[in-house]
PDB file of C-alpha atoms in Angstrom:
ATOM      1  CA  GLN H   1       8.472 -18.344  -2.341  1.00  0.00           C
ATOM      2  CA  VAL H   2       7.365 -14.722  -2.489  1.00  0.00           C
ATOM      3  CA  GLN H   3       7.003 -13.096   0.930  1.00  0.00           C
ATOM      4  CA  LEU H   4       6.266  -9.655   2.242  1.00  0.00           C
ATOM      5  CA  VAL H   5       6.947  -9.306   5.953  1.00  0.00           C
ATOM      6  CA  GLN H   6       5.907  -6.115   7.681  1.00  0.00           C
ATOM      7  CA  SER H   7       7.159  -4.582  10.888  1.00  0.00           C
ATOM      8  CA  GLY H   8       5.172  -5.000  14.061  1.00  0.00           C
ATOM      9  CA  ALA H   9       2.280  -3.218  15.611  1.00  0.00           C
ATOM     10  CA  GLU H  10       2.830   0.299  16.859  1.00  0.00           C
ATOM     11  CA  VAL H  11       1.128   2.562  19.357  1.00  0.00           C
ATOM     12  CA  LYS H  12       1.705   6.264  18.780  1.00  0.00           C
ATOM     13  CA  LYS H  13       0.578   9.469  20.363  1.00  0.00           C
ATOM     14  CA  PRO H  14      -1.115  11.966  18.085  1.00  0.00           C
ATOM     15  CA  GLY H  15       1.497  13.991  16.167  1.00  0.00           C
ATOM     16  CA  ALA H  16       4.319  11.429  16.519  1.00  0.00           C
ATOM     17  CA  SER H  17       5.696  10.130  13.217  1.00  0.00           C
ATOM     18  CA  VAL H  18       5.265   6.486  12.194  1.00  0.00           C
ATOM     19  CA  LYS H  19       7.467   4.443   9.906  1.00  0.00           C
ATOM     20  CA  ILE H  20       6.440   0.975   8.747  1.00  0.00           C
ATOM     21  CA  SER H  21       8.707  -1.409   6.850  1.00  0.00           C
ATOM     22  CA  CYS H  22       7.890  -4.120   4.302  1.00  0.00           C
ATOM     23  CA  LYS H  23      10.705  -6.596   3.737  1.00  0.00           C
ATOM     24  CA  THR H  24      10.312  -8.610   0.563  1.00  0.00           C
ATOM     25  CA  SER H  25      11.948 -11.848  -0.582  1.00  0.00           C
ATOM     26  CA  GLY H  26      11.557 -14.522  -3.262  1.00  0.00           C
ATOM     27  CA  TYR H  27      11.429 -12.198  -6.265  1.00  0.00           C
ATOM     28  CA  SER H  28      13.284  -9.372  -7.921  1.00  0.00           C
ATOM     29  CA  PHE H  29      12.374  -6.387  -5.791  1.00  0.00           C
ATOM     30  CA  THR H  30      12.744  -3.812  -8.566  1.00  0.00           C
ATOM     31  CA  ASP H  31      10.453  -5.640 -10.991  1.00  0.00           C
ATOM     32  CA  TYR H  32       7.202  -4.931  -9.106  1.00  0.00           C
ATOM     33  CA  TYR H  33       5.529  -1.895  -7.608  1.00  0.00           C
ATOM     34  CA  ILE H  34       4.805  -1.768  -3.912  1.00  0.00           C
ATOM     35  CA  HIS H  35       1.417  -0.393  -2.887  1.00  0.00           C
ATOM     36  CA  TRP H  36       0.326   0.642   0.589  1.00  0.00           C
ATOM     37  CA  VAL H  37      -3.310   0.148   1.521  1.00  0.00           C
ATOM     38  CA  ARG H  38      -4.878   0.796   4.900  1.00  0.00           C
ATOM     39  CA  GLN H  39      -8.005  -0.516   6.625  1.00  0.00           C
ATOM     40  CA  ALA H  40      -9.467   1.225   9.611  1.00  0.00           C
ATOM     41  CA  PRO H  41     -11.238  -1.039  12.131  1.00  0.00           C
ATOM     42  CA  GLY H  42     -14.422  -2.431  10.680  1.00  0.00           C
ATOM     43  CA  LEU H  43     -14.074  -0.419   7.500  1.00  0.00           C
ATOM     44  CA  GLY H  44     -12.985  -1.007   3.887  1.00  0.00           C
ATOM     45  CA  LEU H  45      -9.741  -0.815   1.999  1.00  0.00           C
ATOM     46  CA  GLU H  46      -8.251   2.584   1.282  1.00  0.00           C
ATOM     47  CA  TRP H  47      -5.376   3.094  -1.144  1.00  0.00           C
ATOM     48  CA  VAL H  48      -2.556   5.221   0.268  1.00  0.00           C
ATOM     49  CA  GLY H  49      -0.082   5.201  -2.607  1.00  0.00           C
ATOM     50  CA  TRP H  50       2.560   3.287  -4.528  1.00  0.00           C
ATOM     51  CA  ILE H  51       6.318   3.300  -5.013  1.00  0.00           C
ATOM     52  CA  ASN H  52       8.183   1.970  -7.990  1.00  0.00           C
ATOM     53  CA  PRO H  53      11.281   0.354  -6.479  1.00  0.00           C
ATOM     54  CA  HIS H  54      13.066   0.761  -9.817  1.00  0.00           C
ATOM     55  CA  GLY H  55      13.833   4.402  -9.622  1.00  0.00           C
ATOM     56  CA  GLY H  56      11.841   5.277  -6.528  1.00  0.00           C
ATOM     57  CA  GLY H  57       8.994   7.170  -8.246  1.00  0.00           C
ATOM     58  CA  THR H  58       5.882   7.528  -6.151  1.00  0.00           C
ATOM     59  CA  ASN H  59       2.173   8.246  -6.495  1.00  0.00           C
ATOM     60  CA  TYR H  60       0.103   9.183  -3.449  1.00  0.00           C
ATOM     61  CA  ALA H  61      -3.601   9.422  -3.040  1.00  0.00           C
ATOM     62  CA  GLN H  62      -4.530  13.099  -2.881  1.00  0.00           C
ATOM     63  CA  LYS H  63      -5.596  12.991   0.786  1.00  0.00           C
ATOM     64  CA  PHE H  64      -2.144  11.657   1.811  1.00  0.00           C
ATOM     65  CA  GLN H  65      -0.047  14.044  -0.247  1.00  0.00           C
ATOM     66  CA  GLY H  66       2.172  16.164   1.950  1.00  0.00           C
ATOM     67  CA  TRP H  67       2.275  13.954   4.961  1.00  0.00           C
ATOM     68  CA  VAL H  68       3.038  10.426   3.681  1.00  0.00           C
ATOM     69  CA  THR H  69       6.464   9.476   2.319  1.00  0.00           C
ATOM     70  CA  MET H  70       7.221   6.196   0.633  1.00  0.00           C
ATOM     71  CA  THR H  71      10.830   5.098   0.170  1.00  0.00           C
ATOM     72  CA  ARG H  72      12.740   1.934  -0.531  1.00  0.00           C
ATOM     73  CA  ASP H  73      16.178   0.404   0.043  1.00  0.00           C
ATOM     74  CA  THR H  74      16.972  -1.820  -2.875  1.00  0.00           C
ATOM     75  CA  SER H  75      20.062  -3.272  -1.133  1.00  0.00           C
ATOM     76  CA  ILE H  76      17.783  -5.013   1.350  1.00  0.00           C
ATOM     77  CA  SER H  77      14.644  -5.363  -0.815  1.00  0.00           C
ATOM     78  CA  THR H  78      12.613  -3.346   1.648  1.00  0.00           C
ATOM     79  CA  ALA H  79       9.959  -0.643   1.253  1.00  0.00           C
ATOM     80  CA  TYR H  80       8.931   1.899   3.848  1.00  0.00           C
ATOM     81  CA  MET H  81       5.995   4.177   4.504  1.00  0.00           C
ATOM     82  CA  GLU H  82       6.320   7.021   6.919  1.00  0.00           C
ATOM     83  CA  PHE H  83       3.698   9.516   7.925  1.00  0.00           C
ATOM     84  CA  GLY H  84       3.887  12.340  10.343  1.00  0.00           C
ATOM     85  CA  GLY H  85       1.347  13.965  12.558  1.00  0.00           C
ATOM     86  CA  PRO H  86      -1.216  11.117  12.662  1.00  0.00           C
ATOM     87  CA  SER H  87      -4.508  11.533  14.451  1.00  0.00           C
ATOM     88  CA  SER H  88      -6.812   8.944  15.888  1.00  0.00           C
ATOM     89  CA  ASP H  89      -8.461   8.769  12.462  1.00  0.00           C
ATOM     90  CA  ASP H  90      -5.290   7.153  11.175  1.00  0.00           C
ATOM     91  CA  THR H  91      -5.649   4.128  13.443  1.00  0.00           C
ATOM     92  CA  ALA H  92      -5.711   1.235  10.994  1.00  0.00           C
ATOM     93  CA  VAL H  93      -4.041  -1.868   9.676  1.00  0.00           C
ATOM     94  CA  TYR H  94      -1.526  -0.846   7.041  1.00  0.00           C
ATOM     95  CA  TYR H  95      -0.794  -3.398   4.303  1.00  0.00           C
ATOM     96  CA  CYS H  96       1.976  -3.418   1.726  1.00  0.00           C
ATOM     97  CA  ALA H  97       1.355  -5.349  -1.416  1.00  0.00           C
ATOM     98  CA  ARG H  98       3.412  -6.425  -4.470  1.00  0.00           C
ATOM     99  CA  CYS H  99       1.639  -5.218  -7.594  1.00  0.00           C
ATOM    100  CA  HIS H 100       2.228  -5.768 -11.341  1.00  0.00           C
ATOM    101  CA  TYR H 101       0.924  -4.268 -14.469  1.00  0.00           C
ATOM    102  CA  CYS H 102      -2.540  -5.221 -15.608  1.00  0.00           C
ATOM    103  CA  SER H 103      -5.278  -3.053 -17.141  1.00  0.00           C
ATOM    104  CA  GLY H 104      -2.492  -0.732 -18.269  1.00  0.00           C
ATOM    105  CA  TYR H 105      -1.349   0.235 -14.749  1.00  0.00           C
ATOM    106  CA  PRO H 106       0.368  -1.493 -11.795  1.00  0.00           C
ATOM    107  CA  LEU H 107      -2.917  -2.567 -10.256  1.00  0.00           C
ATOM    108  CA  CYS H 108      -2.704  -6.348  -9.776  1.00  0.00           C
ATOM    109  CA  CYS H 109      -1.652  -6.914  -6.208  1.00  0.00           C
ATOM    110  CA  ASP H 110      -0.883 -10.580  -5.992  1.00  0.00           C
ATOM    111  CA  TYR H 111       1.041 -10.832  -2.734  1.00  0.00           C
ATOM    112  CA  TRP H 112       0.348  -8.913   0.448  1.00  0.00           C
ATOM    113  CA  GLY H 113       2.100  -8.402   3.738  1.00  0.00           C
ATOM    114  CA  GLN H 114       0.508  -9.579   6.900  1.00  0.00           C
ATOM    115  CA  GLY H 115      -0.516  -5.990   7.871  1.00  0.00           C
ATOM    116  CA  ALA H 116       0.777  -3.699  10.588  1.00  0.00           C
ATOM    117  CA  LEU H 117      -1.686  -2.282  13.108  1.00  0.00           C
ATOM    118  CA  VAL H 118      -0.961   1.328  13.927  1.00  0.00           C
ATOM    119  CA  THR H 119      -2.870   2.659  16.898  1.00  0.00           C
ATOM    120  CA  VAL H 120      -2.919   6.415  17.435  1.00  0.00           C
ATOM    121  CA  SER H 121      -4.050   7.332  20.877  1.00  0.00           C
ATOM    122  CA  SER H 122      -3.227   9.896  23.512  1.00  0.00           C
TER     123      SER H 122
ATOM    124  CA  GLN A   1     -17.895   7.842   0.265  1.00  0.00           C
ATOM    125  CA  SER A   2     -16.074   5.487  -2.138  1.00  0.00           C
ATOM    126  CA  VAL A   3     -15.496   6.345  -5.756  1.00  0.00           C
ATOM    127  CA  LEU A   4     -16.706   2.830  -6.668  1.00  0.00           C
ATOM    128  CA  THR A   5     -20.125   1.831  -5.245  1.00  0.00           C
ATOM    129  CA  GLN A   6     -20.777  -1.680  -3.975  1.00  0.00           C
ATOM    130  CA  PRO A   7     -23.760  -3.102  -2.074  1.00  0.00           C
ATOM    131  CA  PRO A   8     -22.920  -3.421   1.632  1.00  0.00           C
ATOM    132  CA  SER A   9     -24.060  -7.035   1.721  1.00  0.00           C
ATOM    133  CA  VAL A  10     -25.265  -9.992  -0.294  1.00  0.00           C
ATOM    134  CA  SER A  11     -26.200 -13.499   0.821  1.00  0.00           C
ATOM    135  CA  GLY A  12     -26.987 -16.864  -0.640  1.00  0.00           C
ATOM    136  CA  ALA A  13     -27.435 -20.503   0.338  1.00  0.00           C
ATOM    137  CA  PRO A  14     -24.734 -23.132  -0.418  1.00  0.00           C
ATOM    138  CA  GLY A  15     -24.808 -24.118  -4.073  1.00  0.00           C
ATOM    139  CA  GLN A  16     -26.523 -20.903  -5.185  1.00  0.00           C
ATOM    140  CA  THR A  17     -25.173 -18.098  -7.397  1.00  0.00           C
ATOM    141  CA  VAL A  18     -24.605 -14.570  -6.106  1.00  0.00           C
ATOM    142  CA  THR A  19     -23.374 -11.497  -7.886  1.00  0.00           C
ATOM    143  CA  VAL A  20     -21.648  -8.394  -6.485  1.00  0.00           C
ATOM    144  CA  SER A  21     -21.921  -5.182  -8.428  1.00  0.00           C
ATOM    145  CA  CYS A  22     -19.399  -2.367  -8.670  1.00  0.00           C
ATOM    146  CA  THR A  23     -20.587   0.956 -10.119  1.00  0.00           C
ATOM    147  CA  GLY A  24     -18.166   3.602 -11.217  1.00  0.00           C
ATOM    148  CA  SER A  25     -18.126   6.552 -13.587  1.00  0.00           C
ATOM    149  CA  SER A  26     -16.654   7.976 -16.739  1.00  0.00           C
ATOM    150  CA  SER A  27     -13.381   8.681 -14.966  1.00  0.00           C
ATOM    151  CA  ASN A  28     -12.655   5.108 -13.894  1.00  0.00           C
ATOM    152  CA  ILE A  29     -14.536   2.024 -15.193  1.00  0.00           C
ATOM    153  CA  GLY A  30     -16.262   4.001 -17.914  1.00  0.00           C
ATOM    154  CA  ALA A  31     -12.908   5.368 -19.124  1.00  0.00           C
ATOM    155  CA  GLY A  32     -11.874   1.842 -19.989  1.00  0.00           C
ATOM    156  CA  HIS A  33      -9.736   1.189 -16.891  1.00  0.00           C
ATOM    157  CA  GLY A  34      -9.823  -2.458 -15.906  1.00  0.00           C
ATOM    158  CA  VAL A  35     -11.444  -3.799 -12.789  1.00  0.00           C
ATOM    159  CA  GLN A  36      -9.891  -6.080 -10.290  1.00  0.00           C
ATOM    160  CA  TRP A  37     -11.698  -8.023  -7.475  1.00  0.00           C
ATOM    161  CA  TYR A  38     -10.229  -8.977  -4.100  1.00  0.00           C
ATOM    162  CA  GLN A  39     -11.472 -11.398  -1.475  1.00  0.00           C
ATOM    163  CA  GLN A  40     -10.737 -10.725   2.163  1.00  0.00           C
ATOM    164  CA  LEU A  41     -11.399 -13.452   4.683  1.00  0.00           C
ATOM    165  CA  PRO A  42     -11.829 -12.386   8.295  1.00  0.00           C
ATOM    166  CA  GLY A  43      -8.549 -11.365   9.855  1.00  0.00           C
ATOM    167  CA  THR A  44      -6.463 -11.830   6.676  1.00  0.00           C
ATOM    168  CA  ALA A  45      -4.962  -9.765   3.935  1.00  0.00           C
ATOM    169  CA  PRO A  46      -6.863  -9.410   0.641  1.00  0.00           C
ATOM    170  CA  ARG A  47      -6.411 -11.956  -2.122  1.00  0.00           C
ATOM    171  CA  LEU A  48      -6.586 -11.149  -5.855  1.00  0.00           C
ATOM    172  CA  LEU A  49      -9.509 -13.023  -7.382  1.00  0.00           C
ATOM    173  CA  ILE A  50     -10.050 -11.374 -10.773  1.00  0.00           C
ATOM    174  CA  HIS A  51      -7.903  -8.965 -12.823  1.00  0.00           C
ATOM    175  CA  THR A  52      -8.505  -6.991 -15.949  1.00  0.00           C
ATOM    176  CA  ASN A  53     -12.254  -7.440 -15.682  1.00  0.00           C
ATOM    177  CA  THR A  54     -12.496 -11.174 -16.406  1.00  0.00           C
ATOM    178  CA  TYR A  55      -9.177 -12.977 -15.825  1.00  0.00           C
ATOM    179  CA  ARG A  56      -8.584 -15.371 -12.938  1.00  0.00           C
ATOM    180  CA  PRO A  57      -5.064 -15.717 -11.513  1.00  0.00           C
ATOM    181  CA  SER A  58      -3.888 -19.292 -11.279  1.00  0.00           C
ATOM    182  CA  GLY A  59      -5.263 -21.071  -8.253  1.00  0.00           C
ATOM    183  CA  VAL A  60      -8.602 -19.174  -8.211  1.00  0.00           C
ATOM    184  CA  PRO A  61     -11.510 -21.577  -8.696  1.00  0.00           C
ATOM    185  CA  ASP A  62     -13.578 -21.101 -11.869  1.00  0.00           C
ATOM    186  CA  ARG A  63     -16.646 -20.597  -9.684  1.00  0.00           C
ATOM    187  CA  PHE A  64     -15.481 -16.973  -9.603  1.00  0.00           C
ATOM    188  CA  SER A  65     -16.010 -14.886 -12.709  1.00  0.00           C
ATOM    189  CA  GLY A  66     -15.959 -11.195 -13.613  1.00  0.00           C
ATOM    190  CA  SER A  67     -17.662  -9.047 -16.149  1.00  0.00           C
ATOM    191  CA  LYS A  68     -17.747  -5.388 -17.129  1.00  0.00           C
ATOM    192  CA  SER A  69     -20.232  -3.227 -19.030  1.00  0.00           C
ATOM    193  CA  GLY A  70     -20.151   0.508 -19.428  1.00  0.00           C
ATOM    194  CA  THR A  71     -19.432   2.116 -16.030  1.00  0.00           C
ATOM    195  CA  SER A  72     -20.106  -1.001 -14.003  1.00  0.00           C
ATOM    196  CA  ALA A  73     -18.516  -4.375 -13.270  1.00  0.00           C
ATOM    197  CA  SER A  74     -19.805  -7.555 -11.589  1.00  0.00           C
ATOM    198  CA  LEU A  75     -18.359 -10.486  -9.701  1.00  0.00           C
ATOM    199  CA  ALA A  76     -20.306 -13.728  -9.898  1.00  0.00           C
ATOM    200  CA  ILE A  77     -19.805 -16.660  -7.543  1.00  0.00           C
ATOM    201  CA  THR A  78     -21.497 -19.880  -8.589  1.00  0.00           C
ATOM    202  CA  GLY A  79     -21.877 -23.031  -6.470  1.00  0.00           C
ATOM    203  CA  LEU A  80     -21.571 -20.991  -3.315  1.00  0.00           C
ATOM    204  CA  GLN A  81     -19.534 -22.662  -0.525  1.00  0.00           C
ATOM    205  CA  PRO A  82     -19.333 -21.847   3.153  1.00  0.00           C
ATOM    206  CA  GLU A  83     -15.663 -20.816   2.773  1.00  0.00           C
ATOM    207  CA  ASP A  84     -16.714 -18.094   0.293  1.00  0.00           C
ATOM    208  CA  GLU A  85     -18.050 -16.053   3.254  1.00  0.00           C
ATOM    209  CA  ALA A  86     -15.824 -13.014   3.113  1.00  0.00           C
ATOM    210  CA  ASP A  87     -15.640  -9.335   2.176  1.00  0.00           C
ATOM    211  CA  TYR A  88     -15.247  -8.583  -1.572  1.00  0.00           C
ATOM    212  CA  TYR A  89     -13.712  -5.395  -3.006  1.00  0.00           C
ATOM    213  CA  CYS A  90     -13.538  -4.027  -6.499  1.00  0.00           C
ATOM    214  CA  GLN A  91     -10.578  -1.896  -7.574  1.00  0.00           C
ATOM    215  CA  SER A  92      -9.828   0.238 -10.609  1.00  0.00           C
ATOM    216  CA  TYR A  93      -7.945   3.364 -11.676  1.00  0.00           C
ATOM    217  CA  ASP A  94      -9.352   6.838 -11.644  1.00  0.00           C
ATOM    218  CA  THR A  95      -8.089   9.629 -13.860  1.00  0.00           C
ATOM    219  CA  THR A  96      -9.277  13.193 -13.507  1.00  0.00           C
ATOM    220  CA  LEU A  97      -7.872  16.658 -14.138  1.00  0.00           C
ATOM    221  CA  SER A  98      -6.618  16.719 -10.517  1.00  0.00           C
ATOM    222  CA  GLY A  99      -4.646  13.507 -10.884  1.00  0.00           C
ATOM    223  CA  ALA A 100      -4.783   9.726 -11.061  1.00  0.00           C
ATOM    224  CA  ALA A 101      -5.268   7.251  -8.295  1.00  0.00           C
ATOM    225  CA  VAL A 102      -6.091   3.694  -7.457  1.00  0.00           C
ATOM    226  CA  VAL A 103      -9.641   3.392  -6.104  1.00  0.00           C
ATOM    227  CA  PHE A 104     -11.478   0.683  -4.187  1.00  0.00           C
ATOM    228  CA  GLY A 105     -15.121   0.028  -3.713  1.00  0.00           C
ATOM    229  CA  GLY A 106     -16.533   0.145  -0.208  1.00  0.00           C
ATOM    230  CA  GLY A 107     -16.647  -3.593   0.016  1.00  0.00           C
ATOM    231  CA  THR A 108     -19.453  -6.176   0.051  1.00  0.00           C
ATOM    232  CA  LYS A 109     -19.918  -8.683   2.848  1.00  0.00           C
ATOM    233  CA  LEU A 110     -21.044 -12.068   1.526  1.00  0.00           C
ATOM    234  CA  THR A 111     -22.923 -14.219   3.974  1.00  0.00           C
ATOM    235  CA  VAL A 112     -23.460 -17.925   3.163  1.00  0.00           C
ATOM    236  CA  LEU A 113     -26.775 -18.906   4.789  1.00  0.00           C
TER     237      LEU A 113
END
């Protein structure tokens, strides 16, 4: 069965880099995009960006360009999101999701990780 | 401020029908980009309910339906059940001169009375 298992919760001081992993199984890793979506406490979903595991191409939301990096390791079917210099505003649950093409773009996110809580606090 | 606008909350009694609206603009829904809907139960990851405006993935009850007109889309839930109490999000694609991005609505909390 399809599974996306994310790394555990993290507590970081402002300015320290964060790297979250998303290990996938049960499907061909390179056949689907991986999106990263975050949700601050009590707030809605916010798209961070996507990576195409086949080739590694990325697309980041404008507000995250320059400080978020998405990568993947096809040998272990795992995607990563790293961001540097977070502030307390970046405290959120970060989800990875497997997404396929619909409506002309890779927007249909049918399987999600369990979420990784990142707390940024001094 | 979300690119897609949803009402913060809706409510209905069991058995009733509720609709959730999602208003966009000419750079997303109005540009012909499809709309997806996600359900998020408390403490869980989102679940895909509707894709490409009107299509239900397998396993989603037919009580859930989607529609789109112009720059707006709607999610209708008929025969409301207590387990439908959740947050609902619309999602689409936004293309402007400055780039392209996936966008979500701000979310709508459904309360089953």
